[in-house]
Short mmCIF file of C-alpha atoms in Angstrom, two decimals:
data_model
loop_
_atom_site.label_atom_id
_atom_site.label_comp_id
_atom_site.label_asym_id
_atom_site.label_seq_id
_atom_site.Cartn_x
_atom_site.Cartn_y
_atom_site.Cartn_z
CA UNK A 1 174.90 149.27 60.71
CA UNK A 2 172.20 149.47 57.93
CA UNK A 3 173.92 152.50 56.57
CA UNK A 4 177.52 151.06 56.73
CA UNK A 5 176.52 148.03 55.03
CA UNK A 6 175.11 149.96 52.26
CA UNK A 7 178.20 152.02 51.47
CA UNK A 8 180.24 148.70 51.93
CA UNK A 9 177.74 147.17 49.26
CA UNK A 10 178.56 150.00 46.97
CA UNK A 11 174.70 151.19 46.65
CA UNK A 12 173.80 154.52 46.62
CA UNK A 13 172.80 156.67 49.44
CA UNK A 14 169.60 156.43 51.73
CA UNK A 15 166.70 157.55 49.47
CA UNK A 16 168.28 157.32 45.83
CA UNK A 17 168.76 154.25 43.82
CA UNK A 18 170.52 153.80 40.61
CA UNK A 19 167.97 152.43 38.31
CA UNK A 20 168.62 149.25 37.97
CA UNK A 21 168.27 149.08 41.46
CA UNK A 22 164.67 150.52 41.50
CA UNK A 23 163.94 147.98 38.98
CA UNK A 24 164.96 145.34 41.35
CA UNK A 25 162.77 146.46 43.93
CA UNK A 26 159.76 147.19 41.53
CA UNK A 27 160.22 143.69 40.05
CA UNK A 28 160.51 141.89 43.51
CA UNK A 29 157.58 143.71 44.99
CA UNK A 30 155.88 142.94 41.86
CA UNK A 31 156.62 139.26 41.83
CA UNK A 32 155.54 139.32 45.29
CA UNK A 33 152.18 140.55 44.55
CA UNK A 34 151.58 138.78 41.40
CA UNK A 35 152.22 134.98 43.40
CA UNK A 36 150.26 135.85 46.27
CA UNK A 37 147.40 135.82 43.63
CA UNK A 38 148.53 132.42 41.64
CA UNK A 39 150.02 130.41 44.77
CA UNK A 40 150.27 127.19 43.36
CA UNK A 41 150.36 127.71 39.83
CA UNK A 42 154.21 127.27 39.89
CA UNK A 43 155.65 130.50 40.06
CA UNK A 44 157.04 132.11 43.10
CA UNK A 45 155.68 131.52 46.26
CA UNK A 46 155.23 133.82 49.37
CA UNK A 47 155.03 132.07 52.89
CA UNK A 48 155.84 134.03 56.00
CA UNK A 49 158.40 133.21 58.87
CA UNK A 50 159.39 129.63 57.89
CA UNK A 51 162.15 129.54 60.31
CA UNK A 52 161.03 131.40 63.06
CA UNK A 53 163.10 134.22 63.18
CA UNK A 54 161.38 136.98 60.90
CA UNK A 55 162.50 135.06 57.76
CA UNK A 56 160.26 135.80 54.70
CA UNK A 57 160.58 133.15 52.06
CA UNK A 58 160.39 133.42 48.59
CA UNK A 59 160.87 130.38 46.03
CA UNK A 60 163.84 131.67 44.05
CA UNK A 61 163.10 129.52 41.23
CA UNK A 62 161.71 131.56 38.27
CA UNK A 63 159.82 130.15 35.37
CA UNK A 64 161.22 131.95 32.78
CA UNK A 65 164.68 130.06 33.65
CA UNK A 66 163.90 126.79 35.16
CA UNK A 67 161.73 125.65 32.26
CA UNK A 68 164.93 125.17 30.12
CA UNK A 69 167.25 124.71 32.91
CA UNK A 70 169.02 121.29 33.09
CA UNK A 71 168.13 120.89 36.91
CA UNK A 72 164.80 121.13 35.75
CA UNK A 73 164.98 118.25 33.09
CA UNK A 74 166.85 116.11 35.61
CA UNK A 75 164.31 116.16 38.37
CA UNK A 76 160.88 117.27 36.79
CA UNK A 77 161.18 115.01 33.56
CA UNK A 78 163.73 112.60 34.59
CA UNK A 79 165.91 113.47 31.69
CA UNK A 80 169.43 111.38 31.94
CA UNK A 81 171.60 113.84 30.99
CA UNK A 82 175.39 113.85 29.80
CA UNK A 83 178.35 116.42 30.37
CA UNK A 84 178.93 119.22 28.37
CA UNK A 85 181.50 119.93 25.40
CA UNK A 86 183.68 122.54 26.48
CA UNK A 87 185.80 124.56 23.98
CA UNK A 88 188.81 126.28 25.34
CA UNK A 89 192.65 126.95 24.08
CA UNK A 90 194.31 124.12 25.81
CA UNK A 91 196.91 123.98 28.13
CA UNK A 92 200.17 124.45 26.41
CA UNK A 93 202.22 127.02 27.92
CA UNK A 94 202.00 130.27 25.97
CA UNK A 95 205.12 132.15 25.00
CA UNK A 96 205.71 135.37 26.64
CA UNK A 97 207.71 138.16 25.12
CA UNK A 98 209.47 140.30 27.86
CA UNK A 99 209.20 143.73 25.52
CA UNK A 100 205.60 143.90 26.28
CA UNK A 101 206.53 144.17 30.15
CA UNK A 102 206.90 147.92 30.40
CA UNK A 103 203.74 148.15 28.69
CA UNK A 104 201.47 145.75 30.55
CA UNK A 105 203.08 146.68 33.85
CA UNK A 106 201.10 150.24 34.21
CA UNK A 107 197.77 148.07 33.57
CA UNK A 108 198.03 146.21 36.22
CA UNK A 109 197.68 142.78 34.16
CA UNK A 110 201.11 141.56 34.69
CA UNK A 111 200.38 139.23 37.77
CA UNK A 112 197.45 137.53 35.11
CA UNK A 113 199.73 137.72 32.29
CA UNK A 114 202.57 135.61 34.24
CA UNK A 115 199.77 133.42 35.42
CA UNK A 116 198.16 132.59 31.70
CA UNK A 117 201.98 131.86 30.23
CA UNK A 118 202.27 128.99 32.13
CA UNK A 119 199.39 127.65 30.13
CA UNK A 120 195.59 127.67 30.75
CA UNK A 121 194.21 125.04 33.29
CA UNK A 122 192.77 121.68 32.17
CA UNK A 123 188.70 122.16 31.74
CA UNK A 124 187.38 119.23 33.75
CA UNK A 125 183.91 118.99 31.71
CA UNK A 126 182.13 116.76 34.18
CA UNK A 127 183.05 118.78 37.26
CA UNK A 128 181.84 122.12 35.25
CA UNK A 129 178.77 120.33 34.37
CA UNK A 130 177.88 119.53 37.24
CA UNK A 131 178.12 123.14 38.48
CA UNK A 132 176.34 124.33 35.79
CA UNK A 133 173.51 122.28 36.62
CA UNK A 134 173.59 124.01 40.11
CA UNK A 135 173.86 127.68 38.97
CA UNK A 136 170.70 129.57 38.88
CA UNK A 137 170.70 132.92 37.00
CA UNK A 138 167.91 134.24 39.08
CA UNK A 139 170.26 134.77 42.06
CA UNK A 140 174.09 134.28 40.39
CA UNK A 141 174.72 131.92 42.82
CA UNK A 142 175.12 127.86 43.27
CA UNK A 143 172.26 126.64 44.91
CA UNK A 144 173.67 123.69 47.20
CA UNK A 145 172.44 121.95 50.40
CA UNK A 146 175.45 123.67 52.33
CA UNK A 147 174.24 127.20 50.66
CA UNK A 148 174.64 129.69 48.31
CA UNK A 149 177.98 129.92 46.96
CA UNK A 150 179.10 132.30 43.80
CA UNK A 151 182.89 133.64 42.75
CA UNK A 152 183.37 137.01 43.94
CA UNK A 153 185.64 139.47 43.21
CA UNK A 154 187.57 138.35 46.15
CA UNK A 155 188.00 135.04 44.08
CA UNK A 156 188.95 137.57 40.97
CA UNK A 157 192.07 139.16 42.92
CA UNK A 158 193.21 136.07 44.54
CA UNK A 159 193.28 133.27 42.03
CA UNK A 160 193.41 135.34 38.84
CA UNK A 161 195.42 138.69 40.07
CA UNK A 162 193.19 140.84 37.98
CA UNK A 163 192.32 144.57 38.95
CA UNK A 164 189.13 146.03 40.03
CA UNK A 165 189.25 149.55 39.65
CA UNK A 166 189.32 151.02 36.38
CA UNK A 167 187.27 150.89 33.33
CA UNK A 168 185.53 147.72 32.90
CA UNK A 169 186.46 145.90 29.38
CA UNK A 170 183.31 147.03 27.04
CA UNK A 171 185.03 148.00 24.09
CA UNK A 172 184.40 147.73 20.00
CA UNK A 173 184.04 144.53 19.17
CA UNK A 174 184.57 144.96 15.32
CA UNK A 175 187.28 142.72 13.57
CA UNK A 176 189.55 145.34 12.44
CA UNK A 177 188.83 147.65 16.04
CA UNK A 178 190.83 145.66 18.56
CA UNK A 179 194.06 146.12 17.64
CA UNK A 180 193.74 149.76 17.65
CA UNK A 181 192.14 149.49 20.48
CA UNK A 182 195.31 147.77 22.25
CA UNK A 183 197.64 150.33 21.33
CA UNK A 184 195.36 153.03 22.80
CA UNK A 185 195.52 150.79 26.03
CA UNK A 186 199.22 149.44 26.29
CA UNK A 187 200.89 151.46 23.63
CA UNK A 188 201.61 148.79 21.16
CA UNK A 189 199.06 145.57 19.52
CA UNK A 190 200.17 142.33 19.05
CA UNK A 191 201.34 140.98 15.29
CA UNK A 192 199.20 139.20 13.75
CA UNK A 193 199.10 135.45 13.90
CA UNK A 194 201.00 133.48 11.04
CA UNK A 195 199.22 130.23 11.79
CA UNK A 196 195.92 130.89 13.71
CA UNK A 197 194.68 127.53 15.44
CA UNK A 198 190.89 126.74 16.14
CA UNK A 199 189.56 126.25 19.88
CA UNK A 200 190.09 122.64 21.00
CA UNK A 201 187.39 120.10 22.48
CA UNK A 202 188.30 118.90 25.84
CA UNK A 203 188.77 115.18 26.66
CA UNK A 204 192.13 114.45 27.39
CA UNK A 205 193.17 115.29 30.77
CA UNK A 206 196.61 115.03 32.09
CA UNK A 207 198.72 115.08 35.50
CA UNK A 208 200.29 118.38 36.11
CA UNK A 209 204.17 117.35 37.23
CA UNK A 210 205.42 119.99 39.62
CA UNK A 211 207.09 123.17 38.12
CA UNK A 212 208.95 125.69 39.77
CA UNK A 213 207.63 129.46 39.92
CA UNK A 214 210.27 131.75 37.84
CA UNK A 215 210.71 134.71 40.63
CA UNK A 216 211.35 137.68 39.34
CA UNK A 217 212.69 139.35 42.47
CA UNK A 218 213.18 142.64 40.95
CA UNK A 219 209.71 142.75 39.98
CA UNK A 220 207.21 141.83 42.71
CA UNK A 221 204.29 142.04 40.34
CA UNK A 222 205.28 138.62 38.73
CA UNK A 223 205.18 136.75 41.94
CA UNK A 224 202.34 133.91 42.02
CA UNK A 225 198.82 134.28 42.61
CA UNK A 226 196.70 131.93 44.84
CA UNK A 227 196.50 129.47 41.47
CA UNK A 228 199.55 128.37 42.03
CA UNK A 229 198.44 126.27 45.11
CA UNK A 230 196.46 123.85 42.40
CA UNK A 231 199.23 123.97 39.67
CA UNK A 232 200.73 120.47 41.11
CA UNK A 233 197.08 119.17 41.37
CA UNK A 234 196.03 116.14 39.50
CA UNK A 235 192.37 115.44 38.30
CA UNK A 236 190.45 112.11 37.94
CA UNK A 237 190.37 110.37 34.34
CA UNK A 238 188.07 108.19 33.59
CA UNK A 239 184.91 108.12 31.53
CA UNK A 240 183.11 111.61 31.59
CA UNK A 241 179.82 110.48 31.82
CA UNK A 242 180.97 108.19 35.00
CA UNK A 243 182.58 111.09 36.74
CA UNK A 244 179.62 113.55 35.97
CA UNK A 245 177.35 111.60 37.41
CA UNK A 246 179.83 110.97 40.78
CA UNK A 247 180.30 114.80 41.07
CA UNK A 248 176.44 115.45 40.79
CA UNK A 249 175.93 112.98 44.02
CA UNK A 250 178.69 114.54 45.72
CA UNK A 251 177.28 117.99 45.44
CA UNK A 252 173.76 116.69 46.34
CA UNK A 253 175.53 115.25 49.64
CA UNK A 254 177.56 117.96 50.43
CA UNK A 255 176.70 119.75 53.80
CA UNK A 256 177.88 122.83 55.28
CA UNK A 257 180.34 121.32 57.80
CA UNK A 258 182.09 119.69 55.00
CA UNK A 259 182.90 123.04 53.05
CA UNK A 260 186.02 124.91 53.41
CA UNK A 261 184.57 128.11 53.49
CA UNK A 262 187.65 130.65 53.64
CA UNK A 263 190.10 129.12 51.65
CA UNK A 264 192.40 132.24 51.73
CA UNK A 265 192.30 132.48 55.48
CA UNK A 266 190.20 134.54 58.02
CA UNK A 267 189.10 137.75 57.74
CA UNK A 268 192.08 139.30 59.15
CA UNK A 269 194.69 137.07 57.76
CA UNK A 270 193.89 136.57 54.26
CA UNK A 271 196.44 135.14 52.02
CA UNK A 272 198.70 134.24 55.40
CA UNK A 273 198.78 130.45 53.99
CA UNK A 274 200.97 131.54 50.96
CA UNK A 275 204.64 132.97 51.91
CA UNK A 276 205.24 134.55 48.32
CA UNK A 277 201.77 135.76 47.21
CA UNK A 278 201.51 138.16 44.79
CA UNK A 279 201.18 141.72 46.53
CA UNK A 280 198.55 142.47 44.20
CA UNK A 281 196.18 139.72 45.36
CA UNK A 282 194.94 141.43 48.64
CA UNK A 283 195.44 144.97 47.45
CA UNK A 284 191.95 145.89 46.71
CA UNK A 285 190.08 143.66 49.45
CA UNK A 286 187.86 146.62 50.40
CA UNK A 287 186.08 146.20 47.05
CA UNK A 288 185.22 142.81 47.14
CA UNK A 289 181.88 142.81 48.85
CA UNK A 290 180.98 145.55 46.31
CA UNK A 291 177.47 144.92 45.05
CA UNK A 292 177.56 146.18 41.26
CA UNK A 293 177.20 145.03 37.69
CA UNK A 294 180.58 143.26 36.06
CA UNK A 295 180.97 144.04 32.55
CA UNK A 296 182.80 142.37 30.13
CA UNK A 297 182.01 143.20 26.32
CA UNK A 298 178.55 142.11 25.87
CA UNK A 299 178.19 140.13 29.20
CA UNK A 300 176.80 141.92 32.20
CA UNK A 301 176.12 139.99 35.54
CA UNK A 302 175.28 141.22 38.87
CA UNK A 303 177.57 140.70 41.42
CA UNK A 304 175.88 139.50 44.57
CA UNK A 305 177.99 139.22 47.24
CA UNK A 306 175.75 139.30 50.42
CA UNK A 307 174.07 136.27 49.28
CA UNK A 308 177.38 134.52 50.25
CA UNK A 309 178.42 136.26 53.07
CA UNK A 310 179.56 133.19 54.89
CA UNK A 311 182.20 132.81 52.21
CA UNK A 312 183.99 136.33 53.71
CA UNK A 313 183.43 134.80 57.12
CA UNK A 314 181.04 137.32 57.96
CA UNK A 315 177.46 137.47 59.17
CA UNK A 316 174.53 136.05 56.81
CA UNK A 317 171.20 138.42 56.80
CA UNK A 318 168.24 135.91 56.52
CA UNK A 319 166.67 136.06 53.64
CA UNK A 320 169.18 138.42 51.55
CA UNK A 321 168.14 141.15 50.00
CA UNK A 322 166.69 140.56 46.67
CA UNK A 323 167.86 141.84 43.55
CA UNK A 324 166.52 141.29 39.83
CA UNK A 325 169.51 139.79 37.57
CA UNK A 326 167.28 141.30 34.47
CA UNK A 327 166.28 138.76 31.94
CA UNK A 328 166.67 140.96 29.17
CA UNK A 329 170.88 140.69 29.94
CA UNK A 330 170.82 137.22 29.96
CA UNK A 331 169.52 136.96 26.62
CA UNK A 332 172.22 138.95 25.13
CA UNK A 333 174.46 136.85 22.90
CA UNK A 334 177.19 137.43 20.79
CA UNK A 335 176.07 135.53 18.00
CA UNK A 336 172.76 136.86 18.00
CA UNK A 337 173.22 140.41 18.34
CA UNK A 338 176.51 140.41 16.09
CA UNK A 339 175.35 143.98 14.76
CA UNK A 340 176.00 145.30 18.08
CA UNK A 341 179.60 146.28 17.85
CA UNK A 342 180.03 149.25 20.45
CA UNK A 343 179.33 147.48 23.48
CA UNK A 344 180.47 150.76 25.57
CA UNK A 345 177.27 152.81 24.37
CA UNK A 346 175.18 149.68 24.70
CA UNK A 347 176.07 149.37 28.22
CA UNK A 348 176.62 152.93 29.36
CA UNK A 349 174.33 152.80 31.87
CA UNK A 350 175.99 149.76 33.25
CA UNK A 351 179.41 151.19 32.94
CA UNK A 352 178.24 154.28 35.01
CA UNK A 353 176.79 152.60 37.72
CA UNK A 354 179.99 150.38 38.00
CA UNK A 355 182.08 153.49 38.33
CA UNK A 356 179.59 154.76 40.86
CA UNK A 357 179.93 151.69 43.04
CA UNK A 358 183.93 152.05 42.63
CA UNK A 359 183.34 156.05 44.07
CA UNK A 360 181.35 155.04 47.09
CA UNK A 361 183.67 152.45 48.27
CA UNK A 362 186.93 154.76 47.80
CA UNK A 363 185.15 157.50 49.71
CA UNK A 364 183.51 155.58 52.54
CA UNK A 365 185.24 155.38 55.68
CA UNK A 366 185.66 152.70 58.05
CA UNK A 367 183.14 149.47 57.46
CA UNK A 368 181.87 147.98 60.41
CA UNK A 369 182.26 143.82 60.58
CA UNK A 370 179.93 141.57 61.78
CA UNK A 371 181.37 138.07 62.22
CA UNK A 372 179.92 135.07 61.07
CA UNK A 373 177.38 133.68 63.75
CA UNK A 374 176.26 130.09 63.60
CA UNK A 375 173.04 130.28 64.72
CA UNK A 376 171.98 133.01 61.90
CA UNK A 377 173.76 130.73 59.13
CA UNK A 378 171.60 127.88 60.35
CA UNK A 379 168.61 130.10 60.29
CA UNK A 380 169.38 131.42 56.56
CA UNK A 381 170.11 127.50 55.33
CA UNK A 382 166.53 126.39 56.89
CA UNK A 383 164.85 129.21 55.07
CA UNK A 384 167.21 128.26 51.90
CA UNK A 385 166.45 124.76 51.73
CA UNK A 386 162.66 125.79 51.82
CA UNK A 387 162.96 128.30 48.96
CA UNK A 388 164.79 126.22 46.47
CA UNK A 389 165.51 123.01 44.62
CA UNK A 390 168.74 121.29 46.25
CA UNK A 391 168.66 117.77 45.22
CA UNK A 392 169.03 116.78 41.57
CA UNK A 393 169.76 112.97 42.45
CA UNK A 394 166.62 111.00 42.38
CA UNK A 395 165.69 109.33 45.48
CA UNK A 396 166.01 105.64 45.59
CA UNK A 397 162.71 104.39 45.88
CA UNK A 398 159.06 105.75 45.52
CA UNK A 399 157.60 107.67 49.08
CA UNK A 400 154.96 104.93 49.46
CA UNK A 401 157.17 101.77 49.72
CA UNK A 402 157.49 101.61 53.58
CA UNK A 403 153.54 101.85 54.07
CA UNK A 404 153.34 97.99 53.27
CA UNK A 405 155.86 95.45 54.20
CA UNK A 406 159.02 95.01 51.93
CA UNK A 407 158.53 92.80 49.00
CA UNK A 408 162.27 92.25 48.36
CA UNK A 409 161.96 90.76 45.16
CA UNK A 410 159.82 93.92 43.64
CA UNK A 411 162.99 96.07 45.59
CA UNK A 412 165.17 94.21 43.58
CA UNK A 413 163.38 95.34 40.26
CA UNK A 414 163.56 99.25 41.22
CA UNK A 415 165.41 101.31 38.54
CA UNK A 416 168.12 101.96 41.64
CA UNK A 417 168.78 98.17 42.26
CA UNK A 418 169.26 97.49 38.60
CA UNK A 419 171.75 100.43 38.08
CA UNK A 420 174.08 98.97 41.12
CA UNK A 421 173.55 95.38 39.82
CA UNK A 422 175.33 96.80 36.56
CA UNK A 423 177.82 98.98 38.03
CA UNK A 424 176.40 101.95 37.29
CA UNK A 425 175.71 103.41 40.52
CA UNK A 426 178.40 103.10 43.31
CA UNK A 427 177.32 106.50 45.32
CA UNK A 428 174.71 106.34 48.15
CA UNK A 429 173.40 109.89 47.16
CA UNK A 430 170.04 108.48 45.80
CA UNK A 431 169.67 106.39 49.40
CA UNK A 432 170.82 108.98 51.42
CA UNK A 433 168.07 111.79 49.71
CA UNK A 434 165.35 108.98 50.18
CA UNK A 435 166.23 108.41 54.35
CA UNK A 436 166.64 112.21 54.82
CA UNK A 437 162.94 112.77 53.15
CA UNK A 438 161.81 109.67 55.10
CA UNK A 439 163.54 111.10 58.75
CA UNK A 440 162.13 114.51 58.11
CA UNK A 441 158.49 113.50 57.19
CA UNK A 442 158.23 111.54 60.51
CA UNK A 443 160.29 114.00 62.34
CA UNK A 444 156.87 116.46 61.34
CA UNK A 445 154.59 113.29 62.21
CA UNK A 446 155.78 113.25 65.51
CA UNK A 447 155.61 116.76 66.19
CA UNK A 448 151.69 116.95 64.69
CA UNK A 449 150.98 114.13 66.76
CA UNK A 450 152.87 115.08 69.83
CA UNK A 451 150.95 118.86 69.71
CA UNK A 452 147.41 116.95 68.75
CA UNK A 453 147.97 114.58 72.18
CA UNK A 454 147.77 118.28 74.49
CA UNK A 455 144.43 119.03 72.81
CA UNK A 456 142.97 115.23 73.20
CA UNK A 457 141.09 114.51 76.33
CA UNK A 458 142.34 110.90 75.60
CA UNK A 459 145.56 110.98 74.08
CA UNK A 460 147.11 107.54 74.97
CA UNK A 461 145.62 105.58 72.48
CA UNK A 462 146.46 107.44 69.78
CA UNK A 463 149.64 107.76 70.71
CA UNK A 464 150.12 103.98 71.12
CA UNK A 465 148.63 103.30 67.55
CA UNK A 466 151.14 106.12 66.20
CA UNK A 467 153.81 104.75 67.48
CA UNK A 468 153.62 101.46 66.58
CA UNK A 469 153.07 102.57 62.78
CA UNK A 470 156.30 104.65 63.34
CA UNK A 471 158.15 101.53 64.33
CA UNK A 472 157.28 99.51 61.72
CA UNK A 473 158.26 102.10 59.14
CA UNK A 474 161.49 102.75 60.69
CA UNK A 475 161.77 98.66 60.79
CA UNK A 476 161.11 98.70 57.06
CA UNK A 477 163.42 101.35 56.25
CA UNK A 478 166.43 99.39 57.77
CA UNK A 479 165.74 96.41 55.88
CA UNK A 480 165.66 98.62 52.53
CA UNK A 481 169.43 99.43 53.91
CA UNK A 482 170.35 96.05 54.25
CA UNK A 483 168.95 94.59 57.37
CA UNK A 484 166.69 91.66 57.85
CA UNK A 485 164.80 92.10 60.80
CA UNK A 486 161.34 90.97 60.66
CA UNK A 487 158.46 93.39 62.18
CA UNK A 488 157.22 92.48 65.34
CA UNK A 489 153.79 90.89 65.43
CA UNK A 490 150.99 92.34 67.12
CA UNK A 491 147.69 91.28 68.34
CA UNK A 492 145.62 93.59 66.62
CA UNK A 493 146.22 94.38 62.93
CA UNK A 494 146.22 98.23 61.44
CA UNK A 495 142.38 98.00 60.99
CA UNK A 496 141.88 96.74 64.48
CA UNK A 497 140.11 99.68 66.54
CA UNK A 498 141.97 101.43 68.90
CA UNK A 499 140.70 100.84 72.70
CA UNK A 500 140.06 104.22 74.79
CA UNK A 501 142.20 105.53 77.23
CA UNK A 502 140.04 103.97 80.17
CA UNK A 503 140.13 100.62 78.84
CA UNK A 504 143.98 100.85 78.19
CA UNK A 505 144.71 101.92 81.86
CA UNK A 506 142.16 99.66 83.44
CA UNK A 507 144.03 96.70 81.76
CA UNK A 508 147.11 98.25 83.25
CA UNK A 509 145.95 98.25 86.66
CA UNK A 510 144.16 94.68 86.57
CA UNK A 511 147.84 93.63 85.60
CA UNK A 512 149.52 95.40 88.41
CA UNK A 513 151.57 97.22 85.56
CA UNK A 514 152.97 100.36 86.58
CA UNK A 515 155.14 100.88 83.40
CA UNK A 516 154.70 104.45 81.48
CA UNK A 517 152.64 104.18 78.29
CA UNK A 518 155.82 105.73 76.60
CA UNK A 519 158.41 103.20 77.81
CA UNK A 520 159.77 100.85 75.23
CA UNK A 521 159.39 97.30 75.77
CA UNK A 522 162.61 95.18 76.74
CA UNK A 523 164.11 93.29 73.29
CA UNK A 524 165.02 90.27 75.70
CA UNK A 525 168.81 89.18 76.08
CA UNK A 526 171.60 90.61 73.77
CA UNK A 527 172.43 87.63 71.41
CA UNK A 528 175.50 85.52 72.18
CA UNK A 529 178.47 86.32 70.80
CA UNK A 530 179.71 84.42 67.70
CA UNK A 531 182.47 81.90 68.29
CA UNK A 532 183.98 80.13 65.31
#
């Protein structure tokens, strides 16, 4: 199975590795050795088997990336960030010249051309910024409570209809070269524009009206891709700053059970939900899980589908195999590297690696499929939650607020309650994060006390003390969320000495009580039903 998975992932044969794969392994093992020696210094931390299933925990966030990451500023420095400003070409329909069809069709780009000729998508700055906050360059995935997600080659095929096989788009970017290269690619070049237009900034969202797709029955390459399903979807229109907060809070609380992991259909029924789906979309399905460098001019990003196998409805290993995403590649920028124009030469090693991955998939035999396993995915989520940052919304209250009786006047002056009174916060994300944290801490404390009770000769007294304190904390937590249930008075204070087990048992015997020390006392009669 391992050998089959390696071939399916576009990797070299056993015992061999491409330079970028060897560098990945060396970097990973070097990081492990380094951070074992600097544990607690803020780098990657190693912990063996956190989920009890043979998983090794590696802190996934790298300081080199994290110190300038928006998520770090939001959580560690408590910076109030705003949505990014996006520049793009707009949503106006692009006129298509039918004379290009005979030249474009052989390149396999006709489905994409038919899509973009209907106009570009509306760019939701708030939603895109909320996703940028979750994107991690260390893994090339979004880090969410539901797990990792990322755009894959499956999305490229199903949404854009772009071909996967062929040469990467890595040409000369000189201003006088691209028209000649277009002639080499498709046989002709577009005429120079008479009135060039600058890019427009987003900020004018509109509702899309339903528009029928112009079917060309004599040319099936021009049928719609999966993107047509979203052609008629409207979007929220409001202050981008307010919508950005809503998206951030919703992503903070999104669970794996709330995600549609396979929107295109199950593994053996991809595209079945769209009757007139372009036949090009599922055509290259065998390449969708190929691990390879993706190249577009100066950009090189590693495709890591093995980290998001849940998106394919397949088994998710824990932890996913580590691969270095190369900090040098992330520093490449068209503006900073203006002198570099021969990108096909500059990235020749990555182009060769991509072609090799394609060849491996073409020559591979049948691939053994391991379907999604819920228990394995839960183990992965447990490991993942301990290995990265998944909460960006600040908890509503401090960690120690439940240690003492609630002072509601002081609570009213907290930032969370002030924002709520001013109408700046309508989501429960901050409260939910606080409650989730308290429940986890209480559960951990319960396990510690329970394990300790097996080792103590007289555990009843400490258990009673712990139960009393836990009950007080839970009642205070309920009060924070709107209840007004007073704390039950006890005869002994927090500082009173805990009686030993002999004293407790002798008191119970003298009273003739046989109730278990763990049985809760009755709360009395239920309140009478209110009658107006």
